[in-house]
């Protein structure tokens, strides 16, 4: 944090306006970043943070306003121009070629070649190893993207930008998908980068992390500039109030509820992942009504496969899943949702959760379209469907209030609200929530946590899978730690502390 | 009504429709250049084509007859595409439908309306099976539908050619089957126009006579009804909802409880049935028989183009099919009148599809024009 060079402004965005038709996404926003500075861009989902950065990275052309890089007025017409000016961006949803190796992804478009344009893969791997060493970003250049964890994929994205000579790095929600230890690593990486004179812009809504890494912070709300503050001089509370426009409570208020009957039993479950490895390897679990059972663990320890097996989306190799006395180990997704009343909030909302080309209303009926009142004798009743959708939009505060919009045009937080509205309206007995707050802002997180607790208060069983330890400790009644496909420890929510769980997550014994 | 008008306007100005219209325009421009290079006056050629389409009632009815099977095979391809499946097999499904309709039309002895429905129904069932087979291969064994449908096309061709060699079905030495029973035919006034009274009446009504000189039949009416049916099934039924969900995002559909495999099979059953109906109407309304095929006739393959130009929608296929039928029928006349190559027409169709497949370029041109207007 001491590396800021105030004599050198690397990025200046002055009164930038971006309109989409009649909608103003950015209304005269200004932003200044110096050499060696970590600048946080703070705002709720849909506030216009990503839009502003897309203007800087050349994905959008601003309607009005000036952009200066290193003191010169520039017109950034596309990302190649941005890269030419030394601007690199790591998107929230990574843009990697999954069947390619790490090194292939990093050099893609700027491959080192031997004579006659032959690809020099050895040289590429050498260069990748060199920059990854220099900035402390450990990756295996020969691993395939599809085989590595989300945290490693993010490091690949950062390396991609550095390989292209980025001096100004935009990170869009970089910690959304990381484990606590990966977040620590990222912070070290960011320190290394700034001490090398790079500027970093972090799009985020995690106040805690802003306090940890950022020097300055620009806050925007609903497309307008609110304030620019020196992070050391403000509290998290003040930042939150500026972002949301009202005071926010951080702690989750939970009433005491007596644990109910057993809802779900998982018995010695073995599930293989796509590579044929037993990702879930002899897992035992009991879930009770009126409780939130949190599953803590580092990404890639079998959480995804466990959820897919529970929801009937992945073949179970051996072991059993029992719902009260029913064996549902080999039930279909439709039976699990419709007959056994287990609903899920999937970890990847764009892949599993939503049909992005469908409108909001069509997405809201994805599990119930075949039942009255939404359809009768196989014919959809659009009147009922849109009435229900409007009701959901109102109850769950889905913005904008236009249920005829395609899901892909909504912000991440509102997409998540659509999924939560669908699953909660379906009135399940068991709710499986995988990383339900991934990439959401404070206001939306508060909302999701309240929704989960409300389900538990209503006697439902809630299984919460999260890589965010804070979230598990705050919300869960009991905490199960998963490691290499097994539950290796169960703690009561009250007696849990970060260190004990952290030790278990790393495979140690508590 | 006003909302329909508004949404139509919206589509016209911003959406797929303007892209399609621009593509058609480019197709004509490019076709004109090629005609010019070949030493013909493009304006004259387009005049001949327009005249060849509109100048006589008979021509118009021929255009409609040409368009009918293309509209329906277009619907077949469009239906499968909405579920994310590429039905290259409309050709083979068409052949199986035509074969089944010819057999049912010839062998069965039934009263008039019932015979038509039976023949069409059988054709649809046989062709649906043929399409469904490809869907099942994909769902059960993961066989890519592009490969399986291409193979099924050839299988269908040879089954049809073999059937024609059966002595009771095929007329020996002609390479054709016997004509279907009059009760199975769907020609409009097909029998009456050949009776003495009919001829006498038509002498006094030259317009009508001109129309009836072509094998005008009810197929087009059925094609329109099928286009409406496709639209309705896709947009207003739970089945269509499932198929579209699978087409857009099979993983989300699966997580929502929709069986992706079942949807694939159903979609291909439907697509096959539609292509089979196209074959049936062609046999019952136009050819009245089937003939040995050395190569495929291309109705199914043209359906792919019709579907693409029609933006994979029911109503879109009707217009695209009519455009296609007009160009094919009207375009053939530049050869007779001017000696110009009809291949130009195929080039034009190719260019239209080329541009339809490049919506980005057209959007850029439209945006450029808009900007210039503003300044």
mmCIF file of N, CA and C in Angstrom, chain B residues 135-250:
data_model
loop_
_atom_site.group_PDB
_atom_site.id
_atom_site.type_symbol
_atom_site.label_atom_id
_atom_site.label_comp_id
_atom_site.label_asym_id
_atom_site.label_seq_id
_atom_site.Cartn_x
_atom_site.Cartn_y
_atom_site.Cartn_z
ATOM 1 N N UNK B 135 -32.944 -39.540 -33.428
ATOM 2 C CA UNK B 135 -33.019 -38.975 -32.085
ATOM 3 C C UNK B 135 -32.664 -40.024 -31.040
ATOM 4 N N UNK B 136 -33.159 -41.227 -31.260
ATOM 5 C CA UNK B 136 -32.895 -42.305 -30.307
ATOM 6 C C UNK B 136 -31.420 -42.692 -30.323
ATOM 7 N N UNK B 137 -30.843 -42.766 -31.507
ATOM 8 C CA UNK B 137 -29.400 -43.061 -31.599
ATOM 9 C C UNK B 137 -28.605 -42.053 -30.774
ATOM 10 N N UNK B 138 -29.013 -40.801 -30.890
ATOM 11 C CA UNK B 138 -28.278 -39.749 -30.169
ATOM 12 C C UNK B 138 -28.482 -39.895 -28.663
ATOM 13 N N UNK B 139 -29.743 -40.101 -28.254
ATOM 14 C CA UNK B 139 -30.039 -40.182 -26.828
ATOM 15 C C UNK B 139 -29.419 -41.433 -26.210
ATOM 16 N N UNK B 140 -29.482 -42.545 -26.945
ATOM 17 C CA UNK B 140 -29.066 -43.818 -26.357
ATOM 18 C C UNK B 140 -27.558 -44.032 -26.484
ATOM 19 N N UNK B 141 -27.021 -43.735 -27.666
ATOM 20 C CA UNK B 141 -25.610 -44.074 -27.915
ATOM 21 C C UNK B 141 -24.728 -42.843 -28.136
ATOM 22 N N UNK B 142 -25.312 -41.661 -28.085
ATOM 23 C CA UNK B 142 -24.514 -40.463 -28.302
ATOM 24 C C UNK B 142 -24.061 -40.276 -29.741
ATOM 25 N N UNK B 143 -24.798 -40.881 -30.704
ATOM 26 C CA UNK B 143 -24.417 -40.722 -32.105
ATOM 27 C C UNK B 143 -24.848 -39.338 -32.579
ATOM 28 N N UNK B 144 -23.939 -38.591 -33.154
ATOM 29 C CA UNK B 144 -24.276 -37.259 -33.656
ATOM 30 C C UNK B 144 -25.368 -37.357 -34.714
ATOM 31 N N UNK B 145 -26.413 -36.533 -34.540
ATOM 32 C CA UNK B 145 -27.569 -36.649 -35.442
ATOM 33 C C UNK B 145 -27.231 -36.253 -36.875
ATOM 34 N N UNK B 146 -26.209 -35.446 -37.054
ATOM 35 C CA UNK B 146 -25.834 -35.064 -38.416
ATOM 36 C C UNK B 146 -25.378 -36.302 -39.188
ATOM 37 N N UNK B 147 -24.569 -37.108 -38.540
ATOM 38 C CA UNK B 147 -24.057 -38.314 -39.198
ATOM 39 C C UNK B 147 -25.171 -39.335 -39.402
ATOM 40 N N UNK B 148 -25.949 -39.585 -38.339
ATOM 41 C CA UNK B 148 -26.965 -40.634 -38.469
ATOM 42 C C UNK B 148 -28.026 -40.244 -39.496
ATOM 43 N N UNK B 149 -28.410 -38.960 -39.542
ATOM 44 C CA UNK B 149 -29.463 -38.607 -40.500
ATOM 45 C C UNK B 149 -28.945 -38.670 -41.941
ATOM 46 N N UNK B 150 -27.680 -38.337 -42.141
ATOM 47 C CA UNK B 150 -27.142 -38.458 -43.508
ATOM 48 C C UNK B 150 -27.179 -39.923 -43.948
ATOM 49 N N UNK B 151 -26.803 -40.813 -43.041
ATOM 50 C CA UNK B 151 -26.844 -42.241 -43.385
ATOM 51 C C UNK B 151 -28.270 -42.706 -43.616
ATOM 52 N N UNK B 152 -29.186 -42.212 -42.781
ATOM 53 C CA UNK B 152 -30.586 -42.610 -42.948
ATOM 54 C C UNK B 152 -31.169 -42.065 -44.258
ATOM 55 N N UNK B 153 -30.640 -40.940 -44.734
ATOM 56 C CA UNK B 153 -31.088 -40.420 -46.031
ATOM 57 C C UNK B 153 -30.826 -41.442 -47.130
ATOM 58 N N UNK B 154 -29.618 -41.964 -47.158
ATOM 59 C CA UNK B 154 -29.286 -42.933 -48.211
ATOM 60 C C UNK B 154 -30.064 -44.225 -48.028
ATOM 61 N N UNK B 155 -30.207 -44.640 -46.779
ATOM 62 C CA UNK B 155 -30.984 -45.849 -46.526
ATOM 63 C C UNK B 155 -32.401 -45.674 -47.056
ATOM 64 N N UNK B 156 -32.991 -44.529 -46.793
ATOM 65 C CA UNK B 156 -34.352 -44.261 -47.255
ATOM 66 C C UNK B 156 -34.417 -44.294 -48.782
ATOM 67 N N UNK B 157 -33.433 -43.689 -49.423
ATOM 68 C CA UNK B 157 -33.412 -43.648 -50.885
ATOM 69 C C UNK B 157 -33.432 -45.060 -51.468
ATOM 70 N N UNK B 158 -32.591 -45.921 -50.894
ATOM 71 C CA UNK B 158 -32.507 -47.273 -51.461
ATOM 72 C C UNK B 158 -33.705 -48.123 -51.094
ATOM 73 N N UNK B 159 -34.285 -47.890 -49.914
ATOM 74 C CA UNK B 159 -35.521 -48.604 -49.583
ATOM 75 C C UNK B 159 -36.606 -48.227 -50.590
ATOM 76 N N UNK B 160 -36.703 -46.932 -50.881
ATOM 77 C CA UNK B 160 -37.716 -46.463 -51.817
ATOM 78 C C UNK B 160 -37.490 -47.063 -53.204
ATOM 79 N N UNK B 161 -36.242 -47.044 -53.664
ATOM 80 C CA UNK B 161 -35.943 -47.602 -54.990
ATOM 81 C C UNK B 161 -36.235 -49.099 -55.049
ATOM 82 N N UNK B 162 -35.946 -49.771 -53.949
ATOM 83 C CA UNK B 162 -36.233 -51.201 -53.908
ATOM 84 C C UNK B 162 -37.744 -51.454 -53.955
ATOM 85 N N UNK B 163 -38.506 -50.658 -53.217
ATOM 86 C CA UNK B 163 -39.958 -50.859 -53.152
ATOM 87 C C UNK B 163 -40.572 -50.732 -54.544
ATOM 88 N N UNK B 164 -40.002 -49.845 -55.351
ATOM 89 C CA UNK B 164 -40.563 -49.625 -56.684
ATOM 90 C C UNK B 164 -40.376 -50.872 -57.576
ATOM 91 N N UNK B 165 -39.395 -51.709 -57.222
ATOM 92 C CA UNK B 165 -39.193 -52.930 -58.015
ATOM 93 C C UNK B 165 -40.167 -54.037 -57.650
ATOM 94 N N UNK B 166 -40.950 -53.863 -56.590
ATOM 95 C CA UNK B 166 -41.941 -54.899 -56.235
ATOM 96 C C UNK B 166 -43.004 -54.923 -57.326
ATOM 97 N N UNK B 167 -43.236 -56.085 -57.937
ATOM 98 C CA UNK B 167 -44.097 -56.138 -59.127
ATOM 99 C C UNK B 167 -45.500 -55.570 -58.911
ATOM 100 N N UNK B 168 -46.119 -55.794 -57.750
ATOM 101 C CA UNK B 168 -47.498 -55.324 -57.602
ATOM 102 C C UNK B 168 -47.557 -53.821 -57.380
ATOM 103 N N UNK B 169 -46.438 -53.197 -57.096
ATOM 104 C CA UNK B 169 -46.401 -51.772 -56.738
ATOM 105 C C UNK B 169 -45.840 -50.943 -57.892
ATOM 106 N N UNK B 170 -44.711 -51.395 -58.437
ATOM 107 C CA UNK B 170 -44.072 -50.627 -59.506
ATOM 108 C C UNK B 170 -44.489 -51.134 -60.882
ATOM 109 N N UNK B 171 -44.672 -50.235 -61.777
ATOM 110 C CA UNK B 171 -44.974 -50.569 -63.163
ATOM 111 C C UNK B 171 -43.668 -51.028 -63.813
ATOM 112 N N UNK B 172 -43.667 -52.272 -64.310
ATOM 113 C CA UNK B 172 -42.422 -52.822 -64.818
ATOM 114 C C UNK B 172 -41.861 -51.969 -65.952
ATOM 115 N N UNK B 173 -40.580 -51.712 -65.893
ATOM 116 C CA UNK B 173 -39.883 -51.047 -66.992
ATOM 117 C C UNK B 173 -39.996 -49.535 -67.003
ATOM 118 N N UNK B 174 -40.818 -48.945 -66.133
ATOM 119 C CA UNK B 174 -40.954 -47.488 -66.166
ATOM 120 C C UNK B 174 -40.167 -46.825 -65.042
ATOM 121 N N UNK B 175 -39.817 -47.595 -64.027
ATOM 122 C CA UNK B 175 -39.140 -46.993 -62.876
ATOM 123 C C UNK B 175 -40.082 -46.154 -62.031
ATOM 124 N N UNK B 176 -41.370 -46.373 -62.225
ATOM 125 C CA UNK B 176 -42.337 -45.615 -61.437
ATOM 126 C C UNK B 176 -43.348 -46.572 -60.834
ATOM 127 N N UNK B 177 -44.077 -46.099 -59.812
ATOM 128 C CA UNK B 177 -45.146 -46.931 -59.251
ATOM 129 C C UNK B 177 -46.432 -46.623 -59.991
ATOM 130 N N UNK B 178 -47.455 -47.460 -59.753
ATOM 131 C CA UNK B 178 -48.783 -47.163 -60.278
ATOM 132 C C UNK B 178 -49.321 -45.922 -59.579
ATOM 133 N N UNK B 179 -50.196 -45.208 -60.265
ATOM 134 C CA UNK B 179 -50.769 -43.997 -59.667
ATOM 135 C C UNK B 179 -51.662 -44.367 -58.495
ATOM 136 N N UNK B 180 -51.722 -43.474 -57.512
ATOM 137 C CA UNK B 180 -52.576 -43.711 -56.352
ATOM 138 C C UNK B 180 -54.038 -43.608 -56.767
ATOM 139 N N UNK B 181 -54.923 -44.170 -55.919
ATOM 140 C CA UNK B 181 -56.367 -44.129 -56.193
ATOM 141 C C UNK B 181 -56.844 -42.672 -56.215
ATOM 142 N N UNK B 182 -57.862 -42.392 -57.032
ATOM 143 C CA UNK B 182 -58.407 -41.021 -57.052
ATOM 144 C C UNK B 182 -58.896 -40.581 -55.672
ATOM 145 N N UNK B 183 -59.347 -41.559 -54.855
ATOM 146 C CA UNK B 183 -59.861 -41.181 -53.523
ATOM 147 C C UNK B 183 -58.770 -40.599 -52.629
ATOM 148 N N UNK B 184 -57.500 -40.898 -52.944
ATOM 149 C CA UNK B 184 -56.414 -40.407 -52.094
ATOM 150 C C UNK B 184 -55.839 -39.099 -52.599
ATOM 151 N N UNK B 185 -56.298 -38.662 -53.796
ATOM 152 C CA UNK B 185 -55.688 -37.462 -54.370
ATOM 153 C C UNK B 185 -56.262 -36.193 -53.735
ATOM 154 N N UNK B 186 -55.417 -35.183 -53.635
ATOM 155 C CA UNK B 186 -55.878 -33.928 -53.028
ATOM 156 C C UNK B 186 -55.833 -32.778 -54.031
ATOM 157 N N UNK B 187 -55.832 -33.114 -55.303
ATOM 158 C CA UNK B 187 -55.893 -32.065 -56.320
ATOM 159 C C UNK B 187 -57.222 -31.325 -56.195
ATOM 160 N N UNK B 188 -57.186 -30.027 -56.443
ATOM 161 C CA UNK B 188 -58.434 -29.259 -56.411
ATOM 162 C C UNK B 188 -59.139 -29.464 -57.751
ATOM 163 N N UNK B 189 -60.324 -30.031 -57.681
ATOM 164 C CA UNK B 189 -61.140 -30.326 -58.883
ATOM 165 C C UNK B 189 -60.359 -31.179 -59.887
ATOM 166 N N UNK B 190 -59.521 -32.035 -59.387
ATOM 167 C CA UNK B 190 -58.622 -32.818 -60.237
ATOM 168 C C UNK B 190 -59.350 -33.701 -61.234
ATOM 169 N N UNK B 191 -60.419 -34.356 -60.809
ATOM 170 C CA UNK B 191 -61.172 -35.247 -61.715
ATOM 171 C C UNK B 191 -62.072 -34.431 -62.634
ATOM 172 N N UNK B 192 -62.754 -33.483 -62.034
ATOM 173 C CA UNK B 192 -63.782 -32.719 -62.743
ATOM 174 C C UNK B 192 -63.184 -31.956 -63.920
ATOM 175 N N UNK B 193 -61.948 -31.460 -63.754
ATOM 176 C CA UNK B 193 -61.405 -30.605 -64.813
ATOM 177 C C UNK B 193 -61.106 -31.394 -66.084
ATOM 178 N N UNK B 194 -61.170 -32.702 -65.981
ATOM 179 C CA UNK B 194 -60.938 -33.509 -67.198
ATOM 180 C C UNK B 194 -62.244 -34.032 -67.816
ATOM 181 N N UNK B 195 -63.369 -33.813 -67.138
ATOM 182 C CA UNK B 195 -64.653 -34.246 -67.703
ATOM 183 C C UNK B 195 -65.096 -33.255 -68.776
ATOM 184 N N UNK B 196 -65.974 -33.713 -69.700
ATOM 185 C CA UNK B 196 -66.456 -32.807 -70.765
ATOM 186 C C UNK B 196 -67.136 -31.565 -70.209
ATOM 187 N N UNK B 197 -67.943 -31.745 -69.131
ATOM 188 C CA UNK B 197 -68.614 -30.574 -68.557
ATOM 189 C C UNK B 197 -67.576 -29.599 -68.010
ATOM 190 N N UNK B 198 -66.594 -30.179 -67.355
ATOM 191 C CA UNK B 198 -65.554 -29.346 -66.776
ATOM 192 C C UNK B 198 -64.849 -28.552 -67.846
ATOM 193 N N UNK B 199 -64.456 -29.220 -68.899
ATOM 194 C CA UNK B 199 -63.742 -28.535 -69.970
ATOM 195 C C UNK B 199 -64.607 -27.438 -70.573
ATOM 196 N N UNK B 200 -65.910 -27.750 -70.771
ATOM 197 C CA UNK B 200 -66.823 -26.761 -71.331
ATOM 198 C C UNK B 200 -66.914 -25.536 -70.425
ATOM 199 N N UNK B 201 -67.016 -25.815 -69.096
ATOM 200 C CA UNK B 201 -67.138 -24.709 -68.145
ATOM 201 C C UNK B 201 -65.872 -23.859 -68.141
ATOM 202 N N UNK B 202 -64.735 -24.536 -68.146
ATOM 203 C CA UNK B 202 -63.473 -23.811 -68.039
ATOM 204 C C UNK B 202 -63.191 -22.985 -69.280
ATOM 205 N N UNK B 203 -63.699 -23.419 -70.450
ATOM 206 C CA UNK B 203 -63.518 -22.630 -71.677
ATOM 207 C C UNK B 203 -64.051 -21.228 -71.483
ATOM 208 N N UNK B 204 -65.144 -21.123 -70.687
ATOM 209 C CA UNK B 204 -65.756 -19.815 -70.510
ATOM 210 C C UNK B 204 -65.116 -19.031 -69.360
ATOM 211 N N UNK B 205 -64.270 -19.691 -68.574
ATOM 212 C CA UNK B 205 -63.615 -19.008 -67.452
ATOM 213 C C UNK B 205 -62.103 -19.184 -67.568
ATOM 214 N N UNK B 206 -61.494 -18.397 -68.449
ATOM 215 C CA UNK B 206 -60.071 -18.616 -68.762
ATOM 216 C C UNK B 206 -59.147 -18.462 -67.553
ATOM 217 N N UNK B 207 -59.485 -17.563 -66.627
ATOM 218 C CA UNK B 207 -58.620 -17.383 -65.443
ATOM 219 C C UNK B 207 -58.522 -18.689 -64.679
ATOM 220 N N UNK B 208 -59.681 -19.231 -64.360
ATOM 221 C CA UNK B 208 -59.763 -20.453 -63.581
ATOM 222 C C UNK B 208 -59.087 -21.595 -64.332
ATOM 223 N N UNK B 209 -59.323 -21.603 -65.649
ATOM 224 C CA UNK B 209 -58.745 -22.660 -66.471
ATOM 225 C C UNK B 209 -57.212 -22.626 -66.376
ATOM 226 N N UNK B 210 -56.703 -21.410 -66.432
ATOM 227 C CA UNK B 210 -55.266 -21.227 -66.367
ATOM 228 C C UNK B 210 -54.702 -21.791 -65.056
ATOM 229 N N UNK B 211 -55.420 -21.459 -63.955
ATOM 230 C CA UNK B 211 -54.976 -21.955 -62.652
ATOM 231 C C UNK B 211 -54.998 -23.476 -62.642
ATOM 232 N N UNK B 212 -56.087 -24.026 -63.160
ATOM 233 C CA UNK B 212 -56.273 -25.481 -63.071
ATOM 234 C C UNK B 212 -55.381 -26.245 -64.044
ATOM 235 N N UNK B 213 -54.706 -25.523 -64.940
ATOM 236 C CA UNK B 213 -53.729 -26.202 -65.796
ATOM 237 C C UNK B 213 -52.571 -26.744 -64.974
ATOM 238 N N UNK B 214 -52.320 -26.109 -63.852
ATOM 239 C CA UNK B 214 -51.273 -26.623 -62.956
ATOM 240 C C UNK B 214 -51.899 -27.650 -62.022
ATOM 241 N N UNK B 215 -51.072 -28.530 -61.455
ATOM 242 C CA UNK B 215 -51.621 -29.518 -60.504
ATOM 243 C C UNK B 215 -51.923 -28.882 -59.162
ATOM 244 N N UNK B 216 -52.786 -27.868 -59.179
ATOM 245 C CA UNK B 216 -53.066 -27.143 -57.946
ATOM 246 C C UNK B 216 -53.774 -28.076 -56.970
ATOM 247 N N UNK B 217 -53.341 -28.022 -55.697
ATOM 248 C CA UNK B 217 -53.858 -28.999 -54.732
ATOM 249 C C UNK B 217 -53.916 -28.385 -53.344
ATOM 250 N N UNK B 218 -54.391 -29.187 -52.394
ATOM 251 C CA UNK B 218 -54.630 -28.680 -51.038
ATOM 252 C C UNK B 218 -53.372 -28.644 -50.178
ATOM 253 N N UNK B 219 -52.256 -29.106 -50.723
ATOM 254 C CA UNK B 219 -51.032 -29.206 -49.923
ATOM 255 C C UNK B 219 -50.660 -27.901 -49.255
ATOM 256 N N UNK B 220 -50.809 -26.776 -49.990
ATOM 257 C CA UNK B 220 -50.409 -25.482 -49.452
ATOM 258 C C UNK B 220 -51.218 -25.119 -48.212
ATOM 259 N N UNK B 221 -52.526 -25.447 -48.281
ATOM 260 C CA UNK B 221 -53.388 -25.178 -47.130
ATOM 261 C C UNK B 221 -52.866 -25.941 -45.919
ATOM 262 N N UNK B 222 -52.530 -27.223 -46.153
ATOM 263 C CA UNK B 222 -52.000 -28.022 -45.051
ATOM 264 C C UNK B 222 -50.670 -27.442 -44.544
ATOM 265 N N UNK B 223 -49.857 -26.941 -45.464
ATOM 266 C CA UNK B 223 -48.561 -26.379 -45.068
ATOM 267 C C UNK B 223 -48.746 -25.200 -44.121
ATOM 268 N N UNK B 224 -49.726 -24.336 -44.463
ATOM 269 C CA UNK B 224 -49.999 -23.186 -43.595
ATOM 270 C C UNK B 224 -50.477 -23.672 -42.226
ATOM 271 N N UNK B 225 -51.374 -24.678 -42.256
ATOM 272 C CA UNK B 225 -51.875 -25.200 -40.984
ATOM 273 C C UNK B 225 -50.732 -25.782 -40.156
ATOM 274 N N UNK B 226 -49.820 -26.482 -40.826
ATOM 275 C CA UNK B 226 -48.695 -27.071 -40.096
ATOM 276 C C UNK B 226 -47.785 -25.987 -39.515
ATOM 277 N N UNK B 227 -47.602 -24.902 -40.277
ATOM 278 C CA UNK B 227 -46.769 -23.805 -39.760
ATOM 279 C C UNK B 227 -47.389 -23.252 -38.485
ATOM 280 N N UNK B 228 -48.724 -23.097 -38.507
ATOM 281 C CA UNK B 228 -49.419 -22.632 -37.304
ATOM 282 C C UNK B 228 -49.261 -23.633 -36.172
ATOM 283 N N UNK B 229 -49.357 -24.905 -36.514
ATOM 284 C CA UNK B 229 -49.231 -25.959 -35.502
ATOM 285 C C UNK B 229 -47.841 -25.933 -34.865
ATOM 286 N N UNK B 230 -46.821 -25.806 -35.705
ATOM 287 C CA UNK B 230 -45.444 -25.770 -35.188
ATOM 288 C C UNK B 230 -45.268 -24.596 -34.243
ATOM 289 N N UNK B 231 -45.770 -23.428 -34.671
ATOM 290 C CA UNK B 231 -45.676 -22.248 -33.810
ATOM 291 C C UNK B 231 -46.366 -22.514 -32.481
ATOM 292 N N UNK B 232 -47.573 -23.092 -32.556
ATOM 293 C CA UNK B 232 -48.359 -23.318 -31.344
ATOM 294 C C UNK B 232 -47.657 -24.307 -30.415
ATOM 295 N N UNK B 233 -47.213 -25.409 -30.976
ATOM 296 C CA UNK B 233 -46.561 -26.435 -30.138
ATOM 297 C C UNK B 233 -45.324 -25.859 -29.468
ATOM 298 N N UNK B 234 -44.518 -25.134 -30.238
ATOM 299 C CA UNK B 234 -43.271 -24.622 -29.668
ATOM 300 C C UNK B 234 -43.513 -23.548 -28.615
ATOM 301 N N UNK B 235 -44.494 -22.686 -28.838
ATOM 302 C CA UNK B 235 -44.629 -21.521 -27.984
ATOM 303 C C UNK B 235 -45.740 -21.606 -26.944
ATOM 304 N N UNK B 236 -46.660 -22.496 -27.135
ATOM 305 C CA UNK B 236 -47.816 -22.472 -26.246
ATOM 306 C C UNK B 236 -48.027 -23.774 -25.483
ATOM 307 N N UNK B 237 -47.195 -24.772 -25.700
ATOM 308 C CA UNK B 237 -47.413 -26.035 -24.987
ATOM 309 C C UNK B 237 -46.231 -26.342 -24.082
ATOM 310 N N UNK B 238 -46.483 -27.202 -23.108
ATOM 311 C CA UNK B 238 -45.411 -27.610 -22.195
ATOM 312 C C UNK B 238 -44.345 -28.382 -22.964
ATOM 313 N N UNK B 239 -44.795 -29.141 -23.971
ATOM 314 C CA UNK B 239 -43.817 -29.879 -24.775
ATOM 315 C C UNK B 239 -42.841 -28.918 -25.461
ATOM 316 N N UNK B 240 -43.411 -27.875 -26.083
ATOM 317 C CA UNK B 240 -42.560 -26.898 -26.750
ATOM 318 C C UNK B 240 -41.629 -26.201 -25.774
ATOM 319 N N UNK B 241 -42.141 -25.922 -24.593
ATOM 320 C CA UNK B 241 -41.327 -25.296 -23.541
ATOM 321 C C UNK B 241 -40.128 -26.181 -23.238
ATOM 322 N N UNK B 242 -40.399 -27.489 -23.058
ATOM 323 C CA UNK B 242 -39.301 -28.428 -22.762
ATOM 324 C C UNK B 242 -38.278 -28.441 -23.895
ATOM 325 N N UNK B 243 -38.791 -28.528 -25.123
ATOM 326 C CA UNK B 243 -37.882 -28.643 -26.263
ATOM 327 C C UNK B 243 -37.030 -27.388 -26.402
ATOM 328 N N UNK B 244 -37.635 -26.232 -26.207
ATOM 329 C CA UNK B 244 -36.864 -24.992 -26.321
ATOM 330 C C UNK B 244 -35.840 -24.871 -25.190
ATOM 331 N N UNK B 245 -36.263 -25.290 -23.977
ATOM 332 C CA UNK B 245 -35.328 -25.232 -22.845
ATOM 333 C C UNK B 245 -34.105 -26.109 -23.143
ATOM 334 N N UNK B 246 -34.359 -27.298 -23.662
ATOM 335 C CA UNK B 246 -33.250 -28.199 -23.995
ATOM 336 C C UNK B 246 -32.391 -27.593 -25.104
ATOM 337 N N UNK B 247 -33.038 -26.958 -26.062
ATOM 338 C CA UNK B 247 -32.296 -26.357 -27.158
ATOM 339 C C UNK B 247 -31.377 -25.241 -26.700
ATOM 340 N N UNK B 248 -31.848 -24.428 -25.745
ATOM 341 C CA UNK B 248 -31.039 -23.294 -25.280
ATOM 342 C C UNK B 248 -29.984 -23.725 -24.275
ATOM 343 N N UNK B 249 -30.369 -24.529 -23.307
ATOM 344 C CA UNK B 249 -29.432 -24.894 -22.240
ATOM 345 C C UNK B 249 -29.808 -26.255 -21.661
ATOM 346 N N UNK B 250 -29.278 -27.317 -22.259
ATOM 347 C CA UNK B 250 -29.658 -28.663 -21.808
ATOM 348 C C UNK B 250 -29.314 -28.906 -20.338
#
